[in-house]
Amino acid sequence: MRELNEKILHIELPDKMRRLPIDERGFPVPKFVPWIDGKPEFRGFDPDHMRTCVRLKRCWLCGAPLGVNMTFVIGPMCAVNRNSAEPPCHHSCAEYAAKACPFLSQPRARRNEKGLPEQRADPAGIMIKRNPGVTLLWTTKSYRVINTKTGPLFTVGDPEQVEYFCEGRKAKRDEIMASIKSGLPILQDMAKKDGPEAEDVLAGMVERAMKLVPAE
C-alpha cells in the first residue's frame, strides 16, 4: 500500500475508506473510479458500482452499506434544482472528499478533458463543466431515483444538515455567494429557453436554496 500524499496526511482518513487503493500520487481511489489499463480514471465512473449503489444503497465513495442519514457531495447549483448525478455517501467519506480531493478542495482546479478514454462513462443529466469553488455536503434521510436515457439522476430529500466547504475548510458566506452568482446564469439561460413559466419556477427554487446559505 502506498503512503498518502503529504498534502493530505493531516486529514483523518475514515475507517471505511482505509480499504481503498492509493494511486501513484498518494490519493485514495474512490470505489466509483474505474481502472483502465491498470490506472484509475478519475474523470469517469464505474457503471457497475453505480447500479450497486442504487440497488443496495451503498456509499458512492467507499462502497460500504449506508445508514439512515446519507450525504450527497454536490455543488451550490444542485441545491437549487436538488438533483445530483451521483448517489450519496457516508457523511465521514463525503467530508473527507471535500477536504482531500484535489478538484473539490482547490477552487482553481480545472477538469482535464484531454485524452479521455472511449470506454469512460459519463454521468446522467446536463453536466455544468466548471469547478464551482465551493462544495456542498447535503445530508438527508431520503432521495428519489429518476431513470433517464443516460442513466439515473438523484433528487435529494429535504436536508437534515447542509455544510459548505472551500479549500478544504468550512466556506465563508461571500465564497458561497460568489459560487452561486457565477453558476446561476447557466440555469437562468436554460430556464429562459423554456419560457416565462420555467423562469418563475427557477426563481422560486433559488429563493428556497438561499434560505440554506449560512449568515456570516
mmCIF file of C-alpha atoms in Angstrom:
data_model
loop_
_atom_site.group_PDB
_atom_site.id
_atom_site.type_symbol
_atom_site.label_atom_id
_atom_site.label_comp_id
_atom_site.label_asym_id
_atom_site.label_seq_id
_atom_site.Cartn_x
_atom_site.Cartn_y
_atom_site.Cartn_z
ATOM 1 C CA MET A 1 0.000 0.000 0.000
ATOM 2 C CA ARG A 2 1.358 3.408 -0.984
ATOM 3 C CA GLU A 3 1.652 6.216 1.528
ATOM 4 C CA LEU A 4 -0.774 9.125 1.404
ATOM 5 C CA ASN A 5 0.279 12.353 -0.252
ATOM 6 C CA GLU A 6 1.902 14.726 2.227
ATOM 7 C CA LYS A 7 -0.699 17.386 1.367
ATOM 8 C CA ILE A 8 -3.464 15.271 2.911
ATOM 9 C CA LEU A 9 -1.599 13.495 5.708
ATOM 10 C CA HIS A 10 -3.154 15.853 8.281
ATOM 11 C CA ILE A 11 -6.696 14.860 7.249
ATOM 12 C CA GLU A 12 -8.047 11.841 9.092
ATOM 13 C CA LEU A 13 -8.930 9.054 6.682
ATOM 14 C CA PRO A 14 -12.297 7.476 7.625
ATOM 15 C CA ASP A 15 -12.120 3.822 8.641
ATOM 16 C CA LYS A 16 -14.399 2.802 5.769
ATOM 17 C CA MET A 17 -12.021 4.380 3.243
ATOM 18 C CA ARG A 18 -8.898 2.651 4.555
ATOM 19 C CA ARG A 19 -9.594 -0.336 2.298
ATOM 20 C CA LEU A 20 -9.378 1.794 -0.827
ATOM 21 C CA PRO A 21 -6.253 1.642 -3.022
ATOM 22 C CA ILE A 22 -3.865 4.602 -3.148
ATOM 23 C CA ASP A 23 -2.862 5.995 -6.544
ATOM 24 C CA GLU A 24 0.677 6.874 -7.599
ATOM 25 C CA ARG A 25 0.193 10.470 -6.369
ATOM 26 C CA GLY A 26 -0.775 9.301 -2.899
ATOM 27 C CA PHE A 27 -4.547 9.886 -3.073
ATOM 28 C CA PRO A 28 -7.221 7.295 -2.172
ATOM 29 C CA VAL A 29 -9.093 5.965 -5.206
ATOM 30 C CA PRO A 30 -12.859 6.070 -4.522
ATOM 31 C CA LYS A 31 -14.897 2.965 -5.233
ATOM 32 C CA PHE A 32 -16.694 4.612 -8.163
ATOM 33 C CA VAL A 33 -13.471 5.259 -10.105
ATOM 34 C CA PRO A 34 -12.900 2.797 -12.979
ATOM 35 C CA TRP A 35 -9.484 1.285 -13.636
ATOM 36 C CA ILE A 36 -8.406 1.474 -17.274
ATOM 37 C CA ASP A 37 -5.155 -0.137 -18.395
ATOM 38 C CA GLY A 38 -4.160 -0.577 -14.758
ATOM 39 C CA LYS A 39 -4.657 3.073 -13.820
ATOM 40 C CA PRO A 40 -7.550 4.871 -12.112
ATOM 41 C CA GLU A 41 -9.580 7.130 -14.405
ATOM 42 C CA PHE A 42 -10.929 9.799 -12.055
ATOM 43 C CA ARG A 43 -12.841 11.558 -14.855
ATOM 44 C CA GLY A 44 -15.246 8.642 -15.248
ATOM 45 C CA PHE A 45 -17.218 6.226 -13.110
ATOM 46 C CA ASP A 46 -17.866 2.506 -12.900
ATOM 47 C CA PRO A 47 -21.441 1.786 -14.125
ATOM 48 C CA ASP A 48 -21.498 -1.496 -12.173
ATOM 49 C CA HIS A 49 -20.765 0.361 -8.940
ATOM 50 C CA MET A 50 -23.470 2.906 -9.792
ATOM 51 C CA ARG A 51 -26.006 0.076 -10.160
ATOM 52 C CA THR A 52 -24.864 -1.455 -6.857
ATOM 53 C CA CYS A 53 -25.260 1.882 -5.073
ATOM 54 C CA VAL A 54 -28.782 2.311 -6.443
ATOM 55 C CA ARG A 55 -29.901 -1.263 -5.778
ATOM 56 C CA LEU A 56 -28.257 -1.909 -2.411
ATOM 57 C CA LYS A 57 -27.792 1.649 -1.078
ATOM 58 C CA ARG A 58 -24.020 1.552 -0.882
ATOM 59 C CA CYS A 59 -21.682 4.508 -0.361
ATOM 60 C CA TRP A 60 -20.558 6.053 -3.647
ATOM 61 C CA LEU A 61 -17.082 6.659 -2.250
ATOM 62 C CA CYS A 62 -16.200 3.630 -0.102
ATOM 63 C CA GLY A 63 -18.751 1.032 -1.231
ATOM 64 C CA ALA A 64 -19.937 0.051 2.254
ATOM 65 C CA PRO A 65 -23.667 -0.019 3.210
ATOM 66 C CA LEU A 66 -25.271 3.312 4.067
ATOM 67 C CA GLY A 67 -27.203 4.111 7.221
ATOM 68 C CA VAL A 68 -30.295 6.253 7.802
ATOM 69 C CA ASN A 69 -28.515 9.534 7.076
ATOM 70 C CA MET A 70 -26.926 9.882 3.642
ATOM 71 C CA THR A 71 -24.747 12.696 2.350
ATOM 72 C CA PHE A 72 -24.609 13.957 -1.223
ATOM 73 C CA VAL A 73 -21.468 15.741 -2.408
ATOM 74 C CA ILE A 74 -22.821 18.437 -4.703
ATOM 75 C CA GLY A 75 -22.246 21.993 -5.870
ATOM 76 C CA PRO A 76 -24.324 25.020 -4.836
ATOM 77 C CA MET A 77 -26.287 24.865 -8.110
ATOM 78 C CA CYS A 78 -27.541 21.409 -7.152
ATOM 79 C CA ALA A 79 -29.056 22.982 -4.044
ATOM 80 C CA VAL A 80 -31.258 24.958 -6.433
ATOM 81 C CA ASN A 81 -32.639 22.115 -8.552
ATOM 82 C CA ARG A 82 -31.979 19.472 -5.882
ATOM 83 C CA ASN A 83 -30.646 16.993 -8.405
ATOM 84 C CA SER A 84 -27.387 15.089 -8.274
ATOM 85 C CA ALA A 85 -25.752 12.894 -10.907
ATOM 86 C CA GLU A 86 -24.081 10.856 -8.169
ATOM 87 C CA PRO A 87 -25.586 8.743 -5.363
ATOM 88 C CA PRO A 88 -24.996 9.532 -1.682
ATOM 89 C CA CYS A 89 -22.135 8.673 0.661
ATOM 90 C CA HIS A 90 -21.421 8.291 4.347
ATOM 91 C CA HIS A 91 -21.003 11.709 5.924
ATOM 92 C CA SER A 92 -17.446 10.903 7.020
ATOM 93 C CA CYS A 93 -16.496 9.843 3.477
ATOM 94 C CA ALA A 94 -18.139 12.919 1.975
ATOM 95 C CA GLU A 95 -16.370 15.265 4.380
ATOM 96 C CA TYR A 96 -13.030 13.622 3.626
ATOM 97 C CA ALA A 97 -13.632 14.117 -0.093
ATOM 98 C CA ALA A 98 -14.456 17.794 0.430
ATOM 99 C CA LYS A 99 -11.203 18.261 2.313
ATOM 100 C CA ALA A 100 -8.811 15.973 0.433
ATOM 101 C CA CYS A 101 -9.969 15.674 -3.193
ATOM 102 C CA PRO A 102 -7.729 17.926 -5.343
ATOM 103 C CA PHE A 103 -10.628 19.043 -7.558
ATOM 104 C CA LEU A 104 -13.034 19.758 -4.694
ATOM 105 C CA SER A 105 -10.517 21.407 -2.379
ATOM 106 C CA GLN A 106 -8.806 23.599 -4.994
ATOM 107 C CA PRO A 107 -11.202 26.184 -6.463
ATOM 108 C CA ARG A 108 -8.856 26.960 -9.353
ATOM 109 C CA ALA A 109 -8.557 23.324 -10.420
ATOM 110 C CA ARG A 110 -9.996 22.548 -13.851
ATOM 111 C CA ARG A 111 -11.260 19.318 -15.347
ATOM 112 C CA ASN A 112 -8.719 17.802 -17.714
ATOM 113 C CA GLU A 113 -10.646 16.791 -20.832
ATOM 114 C CA LYS A 114 -7.532 15.792 -22.784
ATOM 115 C CA GLY A 115 -7.075 12.164 -23.748
ATOM 116 C CA LEU A 116 -10.383 10.891 -22.366
ATOM 117 C CA PRO A 117 -10.655 7.128 -22.932
ATOM 118 C CA GLU A 118 -13.509 5.977 -25.185
ATOM 119 C CA GLN A 119 -14.752 3.467 -22.604
ATOM 120 C CA ARG A 120 -15.201 6.141 -19.942
ATOM 121 C CA ALA A 121 -18.816 6.566 -18.771
ATOM 122 C CA ASP A 122 -20.405 9.988 -18.227
ATOM 123 C CA PRO A 123 -22.969 10.804 -15.519
ATOM 124 C CA ALA A 124 -26.624 11.377 -16.356
ATOM 125 C CA GLY A 125 -28.168 14.794 -16.803
ATOM 126 C CA ILE A 126 -26.691 18.034 -18.075
ATOM 127 C CA MET A 127 -23.277 18.486 -16.522
ATOM 128 C CA ILE A 128 -22.058 22.013 -15.780
ATOM 129 C CA LYS A 129 -18.381 21.616 -16.588
ATOM 130 C CA ARG A 130 -16.851 24.070 -14.156
ATOM 131 C CA ASN A 131 -15.283 23.998 -10.740
ATOM 132 C CA PRO A 132 -17.877 25.730 -8.538
ATOM 133 C CA GLY A 133 -15.180 26.626 -5.994
ATOM 134 C CA VAL A 134 -17.486 25.546 -3.160
ATOM 135 C CA THR A 135 -18.581 22.011 -2.256
ATOM 136 C CA LEU A 136 -21.895 21.398 -0.534
ATOM 137 C CA LEU A 137 -22.464 18.374 1.703
ATOM 138 C CA TRP A 138 -26.209 17.723 1.707
ATOM 139 C CA THR A 139 -27.224 15.241 4.397
ATOM 140 C CA THR A 140 -30.705 13.776 4.103
ATOM 141 C CA LYS A 141 -32.732 10.745 5.079
ATOM 142 C CA SER A 142 -34.251 10.263 1.644
ATOM 143 C CA TYR A 143 -33.798 10.618 -2.082
ATOM 144 C CA ARG A 144 -35.594 9.612 -5.249
ATOM 145 C CA VAL A 145 -34.072 7.950 -8.302
ATOM 146 C CA ILE A 146 -35.102 9.264 -11.720
ATOM 147 C CA ASN A 147 -34.212 6.962 -14.592
ATOM 148 C CA THR A 148 -33.171 8.880 -17.698
ATOM 149 C CA LYS A 149 -31.907 7.819 -21.122
ATOM 150 C CA THR A 150 -28.341 8.494 -19.970
ATOM 151 C CA GLY A 151 -28.640 6.904 -16.525
ATOM 152 C CA PRO A 152 -30.059 7.597 -13.060
ATOM 153 C CA LEU A 153 -30.414 11.048 -11.542
ATOM 154 C CA PHE A 154 -30.902 11.516 -7.809
ATOM 155 C CA THR A 155 -33.400 14.002 -6.413
ATOM 156 C CA VAL A 156 -32.283 14.726 -2.863
ATOM 157 C CA GLY A 157 -34.749 14.841 0.000
ATOM 158 C CA ASP A 158 -35.134 17.707 2.453
ATOM 159 C CA PRO A 159 -31.828 18.350 4.216
ATOM 160 C CA GLU A 160 -31.114 17.350 7.784
ATOM 161 C CA GLN A 161 -27.892 19.358 7.529
ATOM 162 C CA VAL A 162 -26.001 21.363 4.905
ATOM 163 C CA GLU A 163 -22.294 22.201 5.062
ATOM 164 C CA TYR A 164 -20.309 24.295 2.613
ATOM 165 C CA PHE A 165 -16.573 23.735 2.064
ATOM 166 C CA CYS A 166 -13.955 25.760 0.217
ATOM 167 C CA GLU A 167 -10.232 24.995 0.031
ATOM 168 C CA GLY A 168 -10.741 22.039 2.377
ATOM 169 C CA ARG A 169 -12.324 24.124 5.160
ATOM 170 C CA LYS A 170 -15.763 25.495 6.016
ATOM 171 C CA ALA A 171 -16.662 28.060 3.371
ATOM 172 C CA LYS A 172 -17.350 31.703 4.148
ATOM 173 C CA ARG A 173 -20.631 33.303 3.121
ATOM 174 C CA ASP A 174 -19.011 35.511 0.484
ATOM 175 C CA GLU A 175 -17.365 32.446 -1.088
ATOM 176 C CA ILE A 176 -20.711 30.644 -1.199
ATOM 177 C CA MET A 177 -22.432 33.656 -2.723
ATOM 178 C CA ALA A 178 -19.692 34.075 -5.321
ATOM 179 C CA SER A 179 -20.129 30.452 -6.377
ATOM 180 C CA ILE A 180 -23.907 30.832 -6.625
ATOM 181 C CA LYS A 181 -23.694 34.075 -8.602
ATOM 182 C CA SER A 182 -21.193 32.591 -11.052
ATOM 183 C CA GLY A 183 -23.284 29.477 -11.699
ATOM 184 C CA LEU A 184 -26.802 30.907 -11.624
ATOM 185 C CA PRO A 185 -26.670 32.479 -15.127
ATOM 186 C CA ILE A 186 -26.224 28.974 -16.570
ATOM 187 C CA LEU A 187 -29.508 27.799 -15.025
ATOM 188 C CA GLN A 188 -31.205 31.072 -15.927
ATOM 189 C CA ASP A 189 -30.234 30.674 -19.577
ATOM 190 C CA MET A 190 -31.678 27.152 -19.581
ATOM 191 C CA ALA A 191 -34.936 28.375 -17.992
ATOM 192 C CA LYS A 192 -35.186 31.297 -20.403
ATOM 193 C CA LYS A 193 -35.215 28.903 -23.350
ATOM 194 C CA ASP A 194 -38.211 27.109 -21.783
ATOM 195 C CA GLY A 195 -40.229 30.288 -21.296
ATOM 196 C CA PRO A 196 -41.615 32.550 -18.513
ATOM 197 C CA GLU A 197 -43.169 29.707 -16.512
ATOM 198 C CA ALA A 198 -39.817 27.940 -16.223
ATOM 199 C CA GLU A 199 -38.173 31.202 -15.196
ATOM 200 C CA ASP A 200 -40.752 31.654 -12.418
ATOM 201 C CA VAL A 201 -40.169 28.099 -11.199
ATOM 202 C CA LEU A 202 -36.416 28.678 -11.141
ATOM 203 C CA ALA A 203 -36.854 31.917 -9.191
ATOM 204 C CA GLY A 204 -38.771 30.010 -6.528
ATOM 205 C CA MET A 205 -36.119 27.311 -6.385
ATOM 206 C CA VAL A 206 -33.387 29.922 -5.974
ATOM 207 C CA GLU A 207 -35.306 31.585 -3.144
ATOM 208 C CA ARG A 208 -35.641 28.207 -1.401
ATOM 209 C CA ALA A 209 -31.932 27.464 -1.819
ATOM 210 C CA MET A 210 -30.862 30.853 -0.494
ATOM 211 C CA LYS A 211 -32.508 30.051 2.839
ATOM 212 C CA LEU A 212 -29.845 27.350 3.284
ATOM 213 C CA VAL A 213 -26.927 29.755 2.927
ATOM 214 C CA PRO A 214 -25.496 30.477 6.393
ATOM 215 C CA ALA A 215 -25.229 34.013 7.724
ATOM 216 C CA GLU A 216 -21.795 35.458 8.425
#
